[in-house]
Coordinates of N, CA and C in Angstrom, one line a residue:
X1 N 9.7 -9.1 12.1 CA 8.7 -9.8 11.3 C 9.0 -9.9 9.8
X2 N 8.5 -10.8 9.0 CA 8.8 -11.1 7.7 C 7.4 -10.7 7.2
X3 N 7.9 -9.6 5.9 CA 7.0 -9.3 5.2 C 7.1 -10.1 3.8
X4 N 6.2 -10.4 2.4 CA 6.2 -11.0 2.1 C 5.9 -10.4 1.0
X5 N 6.8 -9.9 -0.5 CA 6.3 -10.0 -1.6 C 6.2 -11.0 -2.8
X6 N 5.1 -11.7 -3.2 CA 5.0 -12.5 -3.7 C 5.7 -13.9 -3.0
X7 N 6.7 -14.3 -3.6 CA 7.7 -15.7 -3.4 C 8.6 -15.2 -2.8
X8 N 8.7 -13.7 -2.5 CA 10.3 -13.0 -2.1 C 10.0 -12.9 -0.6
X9 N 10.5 -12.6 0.6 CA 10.8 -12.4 2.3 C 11.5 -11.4 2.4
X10 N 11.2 -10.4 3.0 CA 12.5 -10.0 4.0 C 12.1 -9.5 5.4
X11 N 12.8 -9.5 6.6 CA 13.0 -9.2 7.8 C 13.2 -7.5 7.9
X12 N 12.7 -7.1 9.1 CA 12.8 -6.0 8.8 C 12.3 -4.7 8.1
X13 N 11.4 -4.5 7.8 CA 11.3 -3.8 6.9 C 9.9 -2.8 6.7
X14 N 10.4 -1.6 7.0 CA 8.9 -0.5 7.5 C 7.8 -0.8 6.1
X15 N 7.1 -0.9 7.1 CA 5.2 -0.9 6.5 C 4.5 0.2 7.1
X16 N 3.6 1.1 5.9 CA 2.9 1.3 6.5 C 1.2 1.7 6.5
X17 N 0.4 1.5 7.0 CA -1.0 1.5 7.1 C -1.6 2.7 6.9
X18 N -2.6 2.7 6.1 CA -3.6 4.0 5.7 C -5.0 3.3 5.5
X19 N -6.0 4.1 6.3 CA -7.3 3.4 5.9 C -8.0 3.9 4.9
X20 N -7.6 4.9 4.2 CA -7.5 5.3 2.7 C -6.5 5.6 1.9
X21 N -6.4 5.5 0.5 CA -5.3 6.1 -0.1 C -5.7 7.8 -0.8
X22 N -5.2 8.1 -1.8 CA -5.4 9.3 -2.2 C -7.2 9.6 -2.8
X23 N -7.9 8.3 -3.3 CA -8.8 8.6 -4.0 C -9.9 8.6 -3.3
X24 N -9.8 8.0 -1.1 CA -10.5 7.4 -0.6 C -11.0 6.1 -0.6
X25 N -10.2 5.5 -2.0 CA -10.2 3.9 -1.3 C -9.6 3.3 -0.3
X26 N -10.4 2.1 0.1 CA -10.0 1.2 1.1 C -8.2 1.1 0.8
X27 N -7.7 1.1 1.7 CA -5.7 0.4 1.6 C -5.7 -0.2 2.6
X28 N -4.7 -1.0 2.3 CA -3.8 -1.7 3.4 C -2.7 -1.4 3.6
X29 N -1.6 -2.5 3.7 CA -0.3 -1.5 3.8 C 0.6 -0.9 3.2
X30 N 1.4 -0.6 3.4 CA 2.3 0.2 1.7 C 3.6 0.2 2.3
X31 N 4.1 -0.2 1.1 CA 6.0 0.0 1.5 C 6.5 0.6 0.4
X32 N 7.5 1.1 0.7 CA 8.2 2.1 -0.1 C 9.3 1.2 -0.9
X33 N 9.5 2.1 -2.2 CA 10.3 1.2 -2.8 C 11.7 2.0 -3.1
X34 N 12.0 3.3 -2.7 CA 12.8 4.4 -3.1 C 13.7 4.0 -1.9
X35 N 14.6 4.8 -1.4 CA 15.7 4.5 -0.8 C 15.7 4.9 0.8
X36 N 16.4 4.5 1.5 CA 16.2 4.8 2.5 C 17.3 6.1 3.1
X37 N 16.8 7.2 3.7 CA 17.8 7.7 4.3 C 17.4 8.5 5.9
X38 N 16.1 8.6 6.0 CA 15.7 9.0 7.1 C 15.5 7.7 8.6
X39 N 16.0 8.2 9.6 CA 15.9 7.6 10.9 C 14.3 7.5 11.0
X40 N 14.2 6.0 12.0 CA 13.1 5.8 12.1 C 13.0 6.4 13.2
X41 N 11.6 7.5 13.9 CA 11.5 7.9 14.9 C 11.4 7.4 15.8
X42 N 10.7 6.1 15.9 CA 10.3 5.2 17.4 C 11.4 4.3 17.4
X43 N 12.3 4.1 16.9 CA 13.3 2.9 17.2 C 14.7 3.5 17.2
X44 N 15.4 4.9 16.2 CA 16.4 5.7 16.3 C 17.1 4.5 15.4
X45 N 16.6 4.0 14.4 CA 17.6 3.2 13.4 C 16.9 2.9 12.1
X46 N 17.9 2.9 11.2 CA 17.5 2.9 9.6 C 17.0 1.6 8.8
X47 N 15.9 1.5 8.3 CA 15.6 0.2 7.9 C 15.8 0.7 6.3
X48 N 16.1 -0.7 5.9 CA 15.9 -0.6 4.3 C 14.8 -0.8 3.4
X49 N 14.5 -0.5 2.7 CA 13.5 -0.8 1.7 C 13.3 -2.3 1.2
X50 N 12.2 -2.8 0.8 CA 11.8 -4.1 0.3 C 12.9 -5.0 -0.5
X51 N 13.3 -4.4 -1.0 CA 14.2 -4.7 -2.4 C 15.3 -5.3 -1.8
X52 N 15.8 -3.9 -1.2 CA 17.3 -4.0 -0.6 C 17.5 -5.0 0.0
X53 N 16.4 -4.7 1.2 CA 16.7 -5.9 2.3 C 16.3 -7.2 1.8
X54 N 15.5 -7.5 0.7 CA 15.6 -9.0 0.4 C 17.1 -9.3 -0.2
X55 N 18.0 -8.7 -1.4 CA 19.2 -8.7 -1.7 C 19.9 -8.7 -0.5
X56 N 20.1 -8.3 0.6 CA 21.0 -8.7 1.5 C 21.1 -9.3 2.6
X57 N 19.5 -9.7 2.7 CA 19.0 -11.4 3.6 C 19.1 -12.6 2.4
X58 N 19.7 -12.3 1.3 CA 19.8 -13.1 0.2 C 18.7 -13.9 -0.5
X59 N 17.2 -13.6 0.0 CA 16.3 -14.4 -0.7 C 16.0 -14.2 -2.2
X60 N 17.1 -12.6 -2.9 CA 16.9 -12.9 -4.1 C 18.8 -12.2 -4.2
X61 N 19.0 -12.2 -5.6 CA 20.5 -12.1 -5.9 C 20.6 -10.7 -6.5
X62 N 19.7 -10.4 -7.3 CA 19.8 -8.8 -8.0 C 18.8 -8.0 -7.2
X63 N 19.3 -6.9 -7.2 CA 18.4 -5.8 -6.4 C 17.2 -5.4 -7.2
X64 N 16.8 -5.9 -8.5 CA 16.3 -5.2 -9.6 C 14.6 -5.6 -9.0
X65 N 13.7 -4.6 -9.5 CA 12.6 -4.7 -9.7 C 11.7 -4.3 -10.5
X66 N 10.9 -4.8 -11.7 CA 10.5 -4.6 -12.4 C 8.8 -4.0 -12.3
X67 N 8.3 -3.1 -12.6 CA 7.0 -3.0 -12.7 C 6.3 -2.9 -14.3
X68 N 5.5 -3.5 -14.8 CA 4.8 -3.5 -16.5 C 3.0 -3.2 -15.9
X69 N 2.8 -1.8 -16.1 CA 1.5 -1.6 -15.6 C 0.6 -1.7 -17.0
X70 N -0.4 -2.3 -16.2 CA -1.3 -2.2 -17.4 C -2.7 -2.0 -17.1
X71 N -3.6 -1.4 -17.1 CA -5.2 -0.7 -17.0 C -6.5 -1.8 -17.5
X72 N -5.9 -2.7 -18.9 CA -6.7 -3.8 -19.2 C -6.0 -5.0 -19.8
X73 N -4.9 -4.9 -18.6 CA -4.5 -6.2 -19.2 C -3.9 -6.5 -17.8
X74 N -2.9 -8.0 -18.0 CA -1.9 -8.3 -16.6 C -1.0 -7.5 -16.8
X75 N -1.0 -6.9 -15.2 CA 0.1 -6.2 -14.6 C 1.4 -6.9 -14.1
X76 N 1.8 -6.7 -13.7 CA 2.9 -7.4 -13.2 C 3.9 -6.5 -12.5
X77 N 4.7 -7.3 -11.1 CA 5.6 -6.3 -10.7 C 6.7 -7.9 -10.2
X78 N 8.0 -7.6 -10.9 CA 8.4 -8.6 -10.9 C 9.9 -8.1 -9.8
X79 N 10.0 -9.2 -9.2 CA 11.1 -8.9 -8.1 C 12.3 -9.9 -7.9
X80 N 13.8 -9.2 -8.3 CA 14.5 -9.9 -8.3 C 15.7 -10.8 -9.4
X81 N 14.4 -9.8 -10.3 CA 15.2 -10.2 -12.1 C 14.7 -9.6 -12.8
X82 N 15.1 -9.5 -14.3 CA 14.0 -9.1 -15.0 C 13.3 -10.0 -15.6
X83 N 11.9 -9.8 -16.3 CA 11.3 -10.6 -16.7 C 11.3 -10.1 -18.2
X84 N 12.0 -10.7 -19.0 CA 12.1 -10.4 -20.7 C 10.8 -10.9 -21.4
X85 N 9.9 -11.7 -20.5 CA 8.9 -11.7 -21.5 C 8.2 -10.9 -21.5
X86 N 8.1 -9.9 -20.3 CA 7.1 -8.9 -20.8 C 8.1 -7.7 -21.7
X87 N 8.7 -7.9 -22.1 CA 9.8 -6.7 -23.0 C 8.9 -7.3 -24.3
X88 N 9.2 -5.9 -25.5 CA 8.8 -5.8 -27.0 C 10.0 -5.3 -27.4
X89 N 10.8 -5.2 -27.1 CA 11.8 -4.1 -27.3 C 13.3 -4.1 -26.6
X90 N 14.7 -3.6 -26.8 CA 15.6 -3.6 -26.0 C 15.4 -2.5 -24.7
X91 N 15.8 -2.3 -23.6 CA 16.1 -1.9 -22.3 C 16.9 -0.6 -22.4
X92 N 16.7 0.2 -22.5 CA 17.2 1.6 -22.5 C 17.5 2.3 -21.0
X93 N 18.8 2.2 -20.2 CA 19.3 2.7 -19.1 C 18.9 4.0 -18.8
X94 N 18.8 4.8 -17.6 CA 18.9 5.8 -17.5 C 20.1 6.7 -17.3
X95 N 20.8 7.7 -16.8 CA 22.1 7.6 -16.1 C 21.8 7.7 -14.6
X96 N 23.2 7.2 -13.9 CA 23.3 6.7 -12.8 C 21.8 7.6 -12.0
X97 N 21.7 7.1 -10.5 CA 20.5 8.0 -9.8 C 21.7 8.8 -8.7
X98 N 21.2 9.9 -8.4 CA 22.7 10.5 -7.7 C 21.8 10.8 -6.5
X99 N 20.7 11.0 -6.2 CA 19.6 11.5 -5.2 C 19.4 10.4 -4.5
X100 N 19.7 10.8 -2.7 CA 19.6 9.8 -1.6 C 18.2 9.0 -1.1
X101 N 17.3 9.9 -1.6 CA 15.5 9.3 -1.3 C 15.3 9.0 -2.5
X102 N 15.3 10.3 -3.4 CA 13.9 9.4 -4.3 C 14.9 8.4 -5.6
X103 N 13.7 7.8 -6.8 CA 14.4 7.2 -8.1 C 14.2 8.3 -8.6
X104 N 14.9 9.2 -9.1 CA 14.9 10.5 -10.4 C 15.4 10.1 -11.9
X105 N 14.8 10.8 -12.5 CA 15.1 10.8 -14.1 C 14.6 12.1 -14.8
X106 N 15.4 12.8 -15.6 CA 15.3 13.4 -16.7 C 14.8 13.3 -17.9
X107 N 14.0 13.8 -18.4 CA 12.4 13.2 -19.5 C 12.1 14.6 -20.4
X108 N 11.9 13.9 -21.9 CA 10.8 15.4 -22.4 C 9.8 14.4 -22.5
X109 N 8.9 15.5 -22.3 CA 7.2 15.3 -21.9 C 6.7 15.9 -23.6
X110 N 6.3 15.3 -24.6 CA 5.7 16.4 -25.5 C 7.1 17.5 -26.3
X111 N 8.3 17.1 -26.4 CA 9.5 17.8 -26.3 C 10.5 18.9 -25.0
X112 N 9.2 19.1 -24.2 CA 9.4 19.9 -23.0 C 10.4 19.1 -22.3
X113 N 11.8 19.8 -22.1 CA 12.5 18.9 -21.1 C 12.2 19.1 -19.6
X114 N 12.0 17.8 -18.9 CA 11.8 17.8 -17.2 C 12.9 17.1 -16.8
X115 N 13.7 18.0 -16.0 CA 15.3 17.7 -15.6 C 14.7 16.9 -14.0
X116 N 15.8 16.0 -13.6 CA 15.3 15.1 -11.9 C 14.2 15.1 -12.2
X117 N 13.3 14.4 -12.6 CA 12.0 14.1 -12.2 C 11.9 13.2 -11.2
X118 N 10.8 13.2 -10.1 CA 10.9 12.0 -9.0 C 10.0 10.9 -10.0
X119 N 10.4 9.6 -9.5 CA 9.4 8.9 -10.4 C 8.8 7.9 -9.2
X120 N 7.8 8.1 -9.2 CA 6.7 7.4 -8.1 C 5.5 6.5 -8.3
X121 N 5.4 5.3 -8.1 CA 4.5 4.8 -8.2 C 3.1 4.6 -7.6
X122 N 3.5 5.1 -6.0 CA 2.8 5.7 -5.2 C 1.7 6.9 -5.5
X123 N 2.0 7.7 -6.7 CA 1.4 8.7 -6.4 C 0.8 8.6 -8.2
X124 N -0.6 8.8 -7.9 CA -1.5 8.5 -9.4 C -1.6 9.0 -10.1
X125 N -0.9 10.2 -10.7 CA -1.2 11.7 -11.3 C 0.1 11.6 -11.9
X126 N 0.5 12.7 -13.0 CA 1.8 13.2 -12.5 C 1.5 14.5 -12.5
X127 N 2.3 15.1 -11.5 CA 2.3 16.4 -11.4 C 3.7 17.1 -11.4
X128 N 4.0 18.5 -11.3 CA 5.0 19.1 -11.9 C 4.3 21.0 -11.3
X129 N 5.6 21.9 -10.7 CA 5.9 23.1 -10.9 C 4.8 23.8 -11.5
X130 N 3.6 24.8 -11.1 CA 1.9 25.1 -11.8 C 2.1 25.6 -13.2
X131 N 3.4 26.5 -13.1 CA 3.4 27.3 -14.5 C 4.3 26.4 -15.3
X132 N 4.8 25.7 -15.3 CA 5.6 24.7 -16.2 C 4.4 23.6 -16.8
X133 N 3.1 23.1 -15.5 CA 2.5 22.3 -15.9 C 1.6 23.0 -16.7
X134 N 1.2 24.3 -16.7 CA 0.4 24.9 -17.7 C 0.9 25.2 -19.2
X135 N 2.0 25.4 -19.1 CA 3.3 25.5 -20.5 C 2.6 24.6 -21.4
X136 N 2.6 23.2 -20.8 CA 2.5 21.9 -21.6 C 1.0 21.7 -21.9
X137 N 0.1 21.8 -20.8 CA -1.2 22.3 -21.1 C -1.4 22.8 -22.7
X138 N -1.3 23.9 -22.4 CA -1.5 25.0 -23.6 C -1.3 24.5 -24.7
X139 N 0.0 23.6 -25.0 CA 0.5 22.8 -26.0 C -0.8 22.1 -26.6
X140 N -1.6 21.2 -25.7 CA -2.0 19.8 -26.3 C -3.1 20.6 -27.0
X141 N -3.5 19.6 -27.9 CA -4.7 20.1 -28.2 C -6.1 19.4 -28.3
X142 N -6.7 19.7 -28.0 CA -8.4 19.4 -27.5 C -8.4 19.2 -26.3
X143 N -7.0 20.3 -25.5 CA -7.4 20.5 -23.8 C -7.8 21.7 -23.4
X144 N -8.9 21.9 -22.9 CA -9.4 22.8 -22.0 C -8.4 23.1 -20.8
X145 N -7.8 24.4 -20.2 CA -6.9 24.2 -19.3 C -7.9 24.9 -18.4
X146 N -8.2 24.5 -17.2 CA -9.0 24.8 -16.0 C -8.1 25.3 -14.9
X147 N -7.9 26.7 -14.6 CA -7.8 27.1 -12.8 C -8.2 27.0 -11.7
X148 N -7.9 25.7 -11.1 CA -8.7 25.8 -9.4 C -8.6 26.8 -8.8
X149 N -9.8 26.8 -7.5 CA -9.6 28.1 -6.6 C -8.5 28.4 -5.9
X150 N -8.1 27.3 -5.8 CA -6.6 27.2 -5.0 C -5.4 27.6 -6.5
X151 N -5.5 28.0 -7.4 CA -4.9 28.6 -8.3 C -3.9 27.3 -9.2
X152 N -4.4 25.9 -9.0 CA -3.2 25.1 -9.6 C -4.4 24.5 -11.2
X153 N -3.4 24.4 -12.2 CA -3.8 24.3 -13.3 C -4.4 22.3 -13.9
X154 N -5.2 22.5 -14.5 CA -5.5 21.2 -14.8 C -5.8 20.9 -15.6
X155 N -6.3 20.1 -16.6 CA -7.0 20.3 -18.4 C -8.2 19.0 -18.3
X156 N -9.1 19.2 -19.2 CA -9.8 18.2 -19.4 C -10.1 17.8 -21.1
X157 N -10.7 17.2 -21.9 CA -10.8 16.8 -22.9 C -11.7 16.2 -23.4
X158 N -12.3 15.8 -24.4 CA -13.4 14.9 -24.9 C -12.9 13.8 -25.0
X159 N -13.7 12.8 -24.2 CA -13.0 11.5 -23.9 C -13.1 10.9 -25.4
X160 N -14.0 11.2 -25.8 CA -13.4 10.5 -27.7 C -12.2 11.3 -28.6
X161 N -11.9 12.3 -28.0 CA -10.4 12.7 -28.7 C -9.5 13.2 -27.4
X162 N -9.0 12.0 -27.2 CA -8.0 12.0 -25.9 C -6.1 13.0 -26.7
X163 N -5.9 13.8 -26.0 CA -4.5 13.9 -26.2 C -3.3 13.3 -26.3
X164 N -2.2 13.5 -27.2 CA -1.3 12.3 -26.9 C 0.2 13.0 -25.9
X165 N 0.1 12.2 -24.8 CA 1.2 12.4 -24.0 C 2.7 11.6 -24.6
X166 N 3.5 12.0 -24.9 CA 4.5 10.9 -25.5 C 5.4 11.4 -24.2
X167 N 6.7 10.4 -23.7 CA 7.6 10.8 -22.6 C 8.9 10.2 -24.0
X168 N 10.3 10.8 -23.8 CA 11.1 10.4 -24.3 C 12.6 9.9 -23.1
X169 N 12.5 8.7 -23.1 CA 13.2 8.6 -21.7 C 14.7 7.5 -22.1
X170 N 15.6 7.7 -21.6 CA 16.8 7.1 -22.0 C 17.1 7.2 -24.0
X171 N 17.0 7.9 -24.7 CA 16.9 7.6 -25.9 C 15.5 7.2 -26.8
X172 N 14.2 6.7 -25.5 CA 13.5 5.9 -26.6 C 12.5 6.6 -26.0
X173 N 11.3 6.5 -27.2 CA 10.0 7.9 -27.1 C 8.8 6.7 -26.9
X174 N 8.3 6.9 -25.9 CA 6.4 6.2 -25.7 C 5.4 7.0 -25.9
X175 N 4.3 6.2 -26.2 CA 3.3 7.3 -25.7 C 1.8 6.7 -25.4
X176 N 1.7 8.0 -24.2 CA 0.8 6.9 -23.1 C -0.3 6.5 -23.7
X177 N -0.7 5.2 -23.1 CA -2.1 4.8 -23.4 C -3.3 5.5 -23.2
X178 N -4.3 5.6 -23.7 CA -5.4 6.7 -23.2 C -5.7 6.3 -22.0
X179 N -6.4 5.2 -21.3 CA -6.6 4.9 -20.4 C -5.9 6.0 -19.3
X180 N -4.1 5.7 -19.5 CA -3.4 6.1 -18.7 C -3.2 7.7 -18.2
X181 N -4.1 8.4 -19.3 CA -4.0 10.0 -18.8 C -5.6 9.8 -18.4
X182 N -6.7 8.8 -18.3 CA -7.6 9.4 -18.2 C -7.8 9.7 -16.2
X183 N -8.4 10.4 -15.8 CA -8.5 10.6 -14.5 C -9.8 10.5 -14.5
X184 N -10.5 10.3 -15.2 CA -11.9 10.3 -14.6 C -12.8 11.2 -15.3
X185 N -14.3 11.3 -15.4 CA -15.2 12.2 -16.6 C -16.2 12.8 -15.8
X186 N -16.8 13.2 -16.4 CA -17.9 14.2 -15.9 C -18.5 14.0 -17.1
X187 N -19.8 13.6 -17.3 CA -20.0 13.7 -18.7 C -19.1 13.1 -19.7
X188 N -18.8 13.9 -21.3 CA -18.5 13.8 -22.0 C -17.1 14.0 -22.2
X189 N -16.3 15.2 -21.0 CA -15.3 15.5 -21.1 C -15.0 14.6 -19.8
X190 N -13.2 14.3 -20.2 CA -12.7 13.3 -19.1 C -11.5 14.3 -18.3
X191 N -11.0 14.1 -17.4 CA -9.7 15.0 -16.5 C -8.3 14.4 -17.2
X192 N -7.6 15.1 -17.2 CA -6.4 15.0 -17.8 C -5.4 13.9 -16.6
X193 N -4.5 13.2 -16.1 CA -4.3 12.4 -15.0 C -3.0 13.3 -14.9
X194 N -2.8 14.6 -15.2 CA -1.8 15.7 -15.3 C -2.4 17.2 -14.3
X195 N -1.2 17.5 -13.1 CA -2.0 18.6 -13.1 C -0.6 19.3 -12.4
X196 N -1.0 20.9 -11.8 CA 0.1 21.6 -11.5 C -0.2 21.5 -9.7
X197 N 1.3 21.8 -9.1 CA 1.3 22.0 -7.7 C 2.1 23.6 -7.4
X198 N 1.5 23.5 -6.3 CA 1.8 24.9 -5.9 C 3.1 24.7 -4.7
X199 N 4.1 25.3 -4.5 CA 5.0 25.3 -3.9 C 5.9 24.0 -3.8
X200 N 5.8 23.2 -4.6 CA 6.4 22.3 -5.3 C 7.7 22.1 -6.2
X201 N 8.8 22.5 -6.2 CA 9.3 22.2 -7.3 C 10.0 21.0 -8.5
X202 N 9.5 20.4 -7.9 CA 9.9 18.9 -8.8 C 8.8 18.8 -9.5
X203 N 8.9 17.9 -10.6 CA 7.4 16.7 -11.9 C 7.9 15.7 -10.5
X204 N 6.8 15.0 -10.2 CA 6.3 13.9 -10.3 C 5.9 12.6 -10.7
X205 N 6.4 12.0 -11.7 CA 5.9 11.0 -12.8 C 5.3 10.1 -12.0
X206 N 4.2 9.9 -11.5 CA 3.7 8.9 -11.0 C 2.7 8.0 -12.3
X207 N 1.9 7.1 -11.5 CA 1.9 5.7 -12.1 C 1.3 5.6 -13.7
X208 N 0.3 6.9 -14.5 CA 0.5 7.3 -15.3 C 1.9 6.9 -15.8
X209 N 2.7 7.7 -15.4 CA 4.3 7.5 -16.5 C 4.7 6.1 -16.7
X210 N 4.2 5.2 -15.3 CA 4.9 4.1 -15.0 C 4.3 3.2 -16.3
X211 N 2.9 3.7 -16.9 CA 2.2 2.8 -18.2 C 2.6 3.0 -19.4
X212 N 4.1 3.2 -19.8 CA 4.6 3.8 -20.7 C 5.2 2.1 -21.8
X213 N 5.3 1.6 -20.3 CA 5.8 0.2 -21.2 C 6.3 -0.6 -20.0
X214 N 7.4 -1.0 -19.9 CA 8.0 -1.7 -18.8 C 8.8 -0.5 -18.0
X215 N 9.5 -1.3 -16.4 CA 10.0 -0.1 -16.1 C 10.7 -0.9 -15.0
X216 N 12.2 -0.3 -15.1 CA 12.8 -1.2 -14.0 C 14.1 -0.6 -13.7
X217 N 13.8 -1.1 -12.0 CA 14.9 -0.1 -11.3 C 16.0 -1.0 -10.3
X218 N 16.7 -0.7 -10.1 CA 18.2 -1.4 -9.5 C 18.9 -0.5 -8.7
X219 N 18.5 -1.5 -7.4 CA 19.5 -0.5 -6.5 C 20.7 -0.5 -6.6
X220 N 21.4 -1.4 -6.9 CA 22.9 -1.7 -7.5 C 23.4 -0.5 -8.0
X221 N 23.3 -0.7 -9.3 CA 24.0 0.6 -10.2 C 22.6 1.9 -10.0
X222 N 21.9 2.0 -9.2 CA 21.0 3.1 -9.2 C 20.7 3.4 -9.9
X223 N 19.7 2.7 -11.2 CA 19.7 3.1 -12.7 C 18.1 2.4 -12.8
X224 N 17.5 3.5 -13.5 CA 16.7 3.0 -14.0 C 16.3 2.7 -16.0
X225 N 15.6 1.6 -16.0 CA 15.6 1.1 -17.4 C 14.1 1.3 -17.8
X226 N 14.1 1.4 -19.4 CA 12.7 1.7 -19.4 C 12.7 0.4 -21.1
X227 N 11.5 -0.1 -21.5 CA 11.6 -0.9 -22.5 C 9.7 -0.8 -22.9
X228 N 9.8 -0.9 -24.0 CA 8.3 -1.1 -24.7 C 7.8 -2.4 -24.2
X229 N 6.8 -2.8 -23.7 CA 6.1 -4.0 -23.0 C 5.5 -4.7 -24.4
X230 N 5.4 -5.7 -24.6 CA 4.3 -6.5 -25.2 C 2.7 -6.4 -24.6

C-alpha cells in the first residue's frame, strides 16, 4: 500500500494506529521518522521509514526532512529538501548520528550539558534522568519544583513570568518560546512542558525542543541541522 505524505508516496511502509495519543486525544495513524532496525513481528522483515523509503522508490532525491513548529503560527514539515524560506539564519550541523534507532544530539539546556539526547517529535514533553531533571529545575527561577507520588520531579510557574529555557545546539543558542514550555495551568500557575523519569536514562527533547526554530534531519549523512526560523 502507498502511504502518502503530502505530494511525497512511498510503498511499504509501517503505520501505526492509536485511538488516543498521550494527552487522550483522538489519533490516527503515526509513522515513525527515526530509523529502522527492529524486525517486523508478523511479516519477519525490515521496513524502512517514510523518508527513506520515499528516497529509494525515488519520489524524492534528498533523504532530508524538515520540521519549523510553531504554536501560533504555520507550521510546516517539509519533505525532501530544505525549505530556506522558512530559515532567519544560517544551518548549523550537528555531528554525524552514530545510534541505530533513534536521531540523537548533544545540547546544553540552561548551560547544563545533555550528552545523546534522543530527539523526538513524537513525544510532547521533554524529559530527562529525575535527578539531573531536578538539577535544572532548581536553576530556573520563578519555578516551583513539585514531587509526584511516583517520586518524578516537575516545576510550575506564574504564567505571567514564564522561565527562560535557552538550548545551545550545533554552536548556536535558542530560546524557547513561552508557549513552548507551557503544558498547561491550573489557575494562575502554568506546568513546566519539562519533567523527570524514573528508570530512564536518556533527555528526551521532544516537540517543545523541536520549537526552537527550524529543524532538519538527513538520513544520508545522519546529521541533524538546526537554524533560527523566520
Amino acid at each position: 500500500n502507498a502511504e502518502y505524505m503530502g505530494h511525497v508516496n512511498a510503498n511499504n511502509v509501517p503505520i501505526g494506529y492509536g485511538r488516543e495519543d498521550f494527552d487522550g486525544d483522538l489519533a490516527g495513524g503515526k509513522l515513525g521518522l527515526s530509523f529502522s532496525t527492529a524486525e517486523n513481528s508478523a511479516f519477519n522483515v525490515k521496513l524502512d521509514p517514510f523518508i527513506w523509503a520515499a528516497k529509494k522508490q525515488h519520489p524524492i532525491q534528498s533523504s532530508s526532512f524538515q520540521f519549523t513548529l510553531r504554536r501560533n503560527g504555520k507550521a510546516s514539515l517539509n519533505v525532501g529538501d530544505i525549505d530556506h524560506s522558512e530559515l532567519a539564519g544560517p544551518i548549523s550541523w550537528a555531528d554525524e548520528n552514530a545510534d541505530k534507532t533513534f536521531w540523537r544530539t548533544s545540547v546544553l539546556l540552561n548551560g547544563n550539558k545533555i550528552e545523546n539526547a534522543i530527539v523526538d517529535s513524537g513525544t510532547n514533553v521533554i524529559t530527562g534522568p529525575n535527578d539531573q531533571v531536578k538539577a535544572v529545575l532548581d536553576q530556573l527561577d520563578g519555578v516551583w519544583v513539585e514531587q509526584s507520588p511516583d517520586g518524578t520531579y516537575q516545576g510550575r510557574y506564574s504564567c505571567q513570568n514564564p522561565p527562560k529555557l535557552s538550548f545551545t545546539v550545533a554552536g548556536q543558542t535558542f530560546t524557547l518560546p513561552s508557549d513552548a514550555i507551557n503544558f498547561g495551568y491550573a489557575g494562575d500557575k502554568c506546568f513546566l512542558a519539562m519533567g523527570g523519569t524514573l528508570g530512564l536514562n536518556d533527555w528526551i527533547l521532544g516537540s517543545p525542543f523541536m520549537e526552537l526554530g527550524s529543524v532538519i534531519f538527513n538520513y544520508d549523512t545522519r546529521r541533524m541541522g538546526v537554524a533560527k526560523a523566520r
